[in-house]
GROMACS .gro file of C-alpha atoms in nm:
model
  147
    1UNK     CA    1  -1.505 -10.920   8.242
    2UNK     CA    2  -1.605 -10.605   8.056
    3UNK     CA    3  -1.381 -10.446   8.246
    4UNK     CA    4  -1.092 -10.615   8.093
    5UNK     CA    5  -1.186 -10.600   7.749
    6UNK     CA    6  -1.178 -10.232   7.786
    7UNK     CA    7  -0.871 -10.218   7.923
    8UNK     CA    8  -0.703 -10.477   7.619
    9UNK     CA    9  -0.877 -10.242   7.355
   10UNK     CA   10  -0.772  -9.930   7.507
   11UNK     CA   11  -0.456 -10.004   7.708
   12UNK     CA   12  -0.302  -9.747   7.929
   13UNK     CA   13  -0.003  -9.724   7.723
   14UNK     CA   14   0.246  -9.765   7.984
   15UNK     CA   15   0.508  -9.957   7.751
   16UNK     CA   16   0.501  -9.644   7.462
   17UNK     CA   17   0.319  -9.869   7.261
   18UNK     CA   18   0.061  -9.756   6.996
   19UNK     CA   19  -0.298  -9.787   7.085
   20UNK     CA   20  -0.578  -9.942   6.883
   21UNK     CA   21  -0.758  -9.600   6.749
   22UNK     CA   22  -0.408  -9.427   6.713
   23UNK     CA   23  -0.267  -9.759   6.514
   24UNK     CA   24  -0.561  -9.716   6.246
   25UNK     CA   25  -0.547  -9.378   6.176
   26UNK     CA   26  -0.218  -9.420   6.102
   27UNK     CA   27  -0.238  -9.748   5.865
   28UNK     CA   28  -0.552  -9.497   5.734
   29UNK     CA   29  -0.272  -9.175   5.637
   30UNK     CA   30  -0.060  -9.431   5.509
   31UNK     CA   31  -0.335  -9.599   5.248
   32UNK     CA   32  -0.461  -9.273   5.135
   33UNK     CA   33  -0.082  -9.127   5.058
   34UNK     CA   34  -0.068  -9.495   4.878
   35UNK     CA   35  -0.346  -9.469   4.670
   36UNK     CA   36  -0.235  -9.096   4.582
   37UNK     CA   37   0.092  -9.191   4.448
   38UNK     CA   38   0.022  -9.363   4.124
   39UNK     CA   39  -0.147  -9.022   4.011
   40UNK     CA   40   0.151  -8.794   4.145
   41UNK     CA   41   0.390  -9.048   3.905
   42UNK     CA   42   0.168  -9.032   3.617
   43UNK     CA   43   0.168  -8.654   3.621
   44UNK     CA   44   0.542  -8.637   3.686
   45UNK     CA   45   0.568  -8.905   3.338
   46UNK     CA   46   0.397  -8.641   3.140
   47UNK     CA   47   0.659  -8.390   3.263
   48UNK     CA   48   0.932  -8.572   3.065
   49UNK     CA   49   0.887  -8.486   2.789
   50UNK     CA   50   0.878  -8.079   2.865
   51UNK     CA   51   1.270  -7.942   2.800
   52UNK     CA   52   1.320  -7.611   2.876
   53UNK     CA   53   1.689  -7.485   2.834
   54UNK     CA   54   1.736  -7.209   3.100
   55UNK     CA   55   2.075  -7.118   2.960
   56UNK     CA   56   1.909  -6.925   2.702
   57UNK     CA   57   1.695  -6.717   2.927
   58UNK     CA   58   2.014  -6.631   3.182
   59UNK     CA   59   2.202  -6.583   2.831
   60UNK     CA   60   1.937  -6.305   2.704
   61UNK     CA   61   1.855  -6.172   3.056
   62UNK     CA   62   2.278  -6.137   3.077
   63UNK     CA   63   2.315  -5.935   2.744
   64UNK     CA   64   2.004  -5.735   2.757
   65UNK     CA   65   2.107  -5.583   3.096
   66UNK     CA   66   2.485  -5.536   2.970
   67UNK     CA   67   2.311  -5.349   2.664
   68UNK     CA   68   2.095  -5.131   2.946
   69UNK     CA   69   2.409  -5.042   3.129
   70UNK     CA   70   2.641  -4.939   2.812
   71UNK     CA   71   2.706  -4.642   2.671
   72UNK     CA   72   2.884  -4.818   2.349
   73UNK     CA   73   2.833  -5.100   2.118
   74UNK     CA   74   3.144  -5.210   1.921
   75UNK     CA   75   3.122  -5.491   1.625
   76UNK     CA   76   3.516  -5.552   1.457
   77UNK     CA   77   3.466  -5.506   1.027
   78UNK     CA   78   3.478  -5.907   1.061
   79UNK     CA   79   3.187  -5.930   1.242
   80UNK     CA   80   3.317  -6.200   1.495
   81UNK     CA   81   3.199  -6.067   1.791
   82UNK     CA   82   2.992  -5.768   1.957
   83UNK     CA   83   3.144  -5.562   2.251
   84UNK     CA   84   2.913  -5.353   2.525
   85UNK     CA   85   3.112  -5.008   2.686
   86UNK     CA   86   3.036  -4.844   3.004
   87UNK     CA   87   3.229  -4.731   3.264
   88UNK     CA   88   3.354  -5.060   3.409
   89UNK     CA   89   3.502  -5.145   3.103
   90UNK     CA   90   3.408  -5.397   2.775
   91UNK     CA   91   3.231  -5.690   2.799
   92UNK     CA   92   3.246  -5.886   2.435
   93UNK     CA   93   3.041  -6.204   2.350
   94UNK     CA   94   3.191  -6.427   2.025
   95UNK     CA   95   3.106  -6.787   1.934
   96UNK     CA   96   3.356  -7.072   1.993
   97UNK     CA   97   3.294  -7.394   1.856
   98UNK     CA   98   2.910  -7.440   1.957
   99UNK     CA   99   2.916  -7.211   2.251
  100UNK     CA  100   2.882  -6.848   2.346
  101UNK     CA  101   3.125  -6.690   2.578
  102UNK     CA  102   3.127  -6.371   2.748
  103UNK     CA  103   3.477  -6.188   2.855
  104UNK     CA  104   3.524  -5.878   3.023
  105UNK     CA  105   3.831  -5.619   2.891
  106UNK     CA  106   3.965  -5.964   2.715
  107UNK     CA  107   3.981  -6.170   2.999
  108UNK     CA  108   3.810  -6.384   3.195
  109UNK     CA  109   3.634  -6.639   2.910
  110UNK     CA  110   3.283  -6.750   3.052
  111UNK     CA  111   3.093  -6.959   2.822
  112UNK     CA  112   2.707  -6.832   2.861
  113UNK     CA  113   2.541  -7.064   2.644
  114UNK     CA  114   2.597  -7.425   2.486
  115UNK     CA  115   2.463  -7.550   2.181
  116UNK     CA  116   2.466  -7.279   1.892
  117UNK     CA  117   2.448  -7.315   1.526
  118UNK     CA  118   2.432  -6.975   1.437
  119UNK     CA  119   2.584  -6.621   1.589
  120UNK     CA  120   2.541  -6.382   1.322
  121UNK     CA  121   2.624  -5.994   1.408
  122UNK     CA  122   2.508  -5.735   1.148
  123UNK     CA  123   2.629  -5.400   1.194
  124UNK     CA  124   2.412  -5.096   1.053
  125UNK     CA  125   2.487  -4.706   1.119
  126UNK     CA  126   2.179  -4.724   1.363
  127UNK     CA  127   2.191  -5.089   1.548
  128UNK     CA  128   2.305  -5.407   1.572
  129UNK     CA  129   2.116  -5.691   1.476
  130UNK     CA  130   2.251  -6.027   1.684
  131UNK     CA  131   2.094  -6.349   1.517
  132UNK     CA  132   2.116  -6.672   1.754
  133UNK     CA  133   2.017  -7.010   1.644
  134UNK     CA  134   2.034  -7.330   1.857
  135UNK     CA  135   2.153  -7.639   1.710
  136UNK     CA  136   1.817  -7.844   1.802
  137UNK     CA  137   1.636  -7.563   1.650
  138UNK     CA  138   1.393  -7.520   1.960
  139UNK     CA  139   1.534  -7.106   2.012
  140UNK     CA  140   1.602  -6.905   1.693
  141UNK     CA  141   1.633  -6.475   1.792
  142UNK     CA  142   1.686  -6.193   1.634
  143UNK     CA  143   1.829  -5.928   1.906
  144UNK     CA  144   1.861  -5.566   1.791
  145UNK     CA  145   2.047  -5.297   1.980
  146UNK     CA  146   2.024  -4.914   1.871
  147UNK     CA  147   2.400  -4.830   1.864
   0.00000   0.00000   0.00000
């Protein structure tokens, strides 16, 4: 009789089924990912309200490394937009509408960033001073490149 019993708790597994022990550690991973998950949500809640607008970084990363690379900086008398020389040619960036966007020798348009409310170019006999302003207000920079 014992005999038995120990066979019915611990079968031989024959059929692929699950045994006892292997059946409760199992229903024991799955209760302890359960009881995990209403803090993983909660934290990922909080996370809602962070905005971070990415476009902006690539956008300064973009210009600051065309301004390494040139060996001229251009601004027209109107002071619409702000060109970058070098060897491979011009590369301009001008507002449209509420956007930035980037050309190279005149062609090519790529907007670089959405969203602006202000592109301001001041030309001086030293630099240029490029003043950026988002319309929600959350990035507001003054760039300045020695000419």
């Amino acid at each position: 009789m014992i005999k038995k019993i120990w066979n019915f708790a611990y079968p031989s597994n024959k059929n692929g089924g699950f045994t006892y022990i292997e059946a409760l550690a199992s229903l024991s991973i799955a209760a302890l990912i359960m009881s995990a998950m209403p803090a993983a949500l909660s934290y990922f809640k909080t996370l809602d309200g962070y905005t971070h607008d990415f476009e902006v970084d690539f956008f300064v990363l973009d210009i600051t490394d065309v301004y390494k690379e040139s060996d001229k900086i251009l601004v027209p008398s109107t002071a619409s937009f702000v060109s970058f020389e070098n060897d491979k040619g011009r590369i301009s960036y001008r507002k449209s509408n509420d956007r930035i966007i980037r050309s190279v020798d005149g062609r090519g348009f790529v907007t670089v960033m959405f969203g602006v409310e202000k592109f301001e170019i001041k030309d001086g006999k030293e630099e240029v001073e490029l003043i950026i302003e988002t319309e929600n207000g959350e990035f507001y920079e003054t760039m300045v490149f020695k000419k």
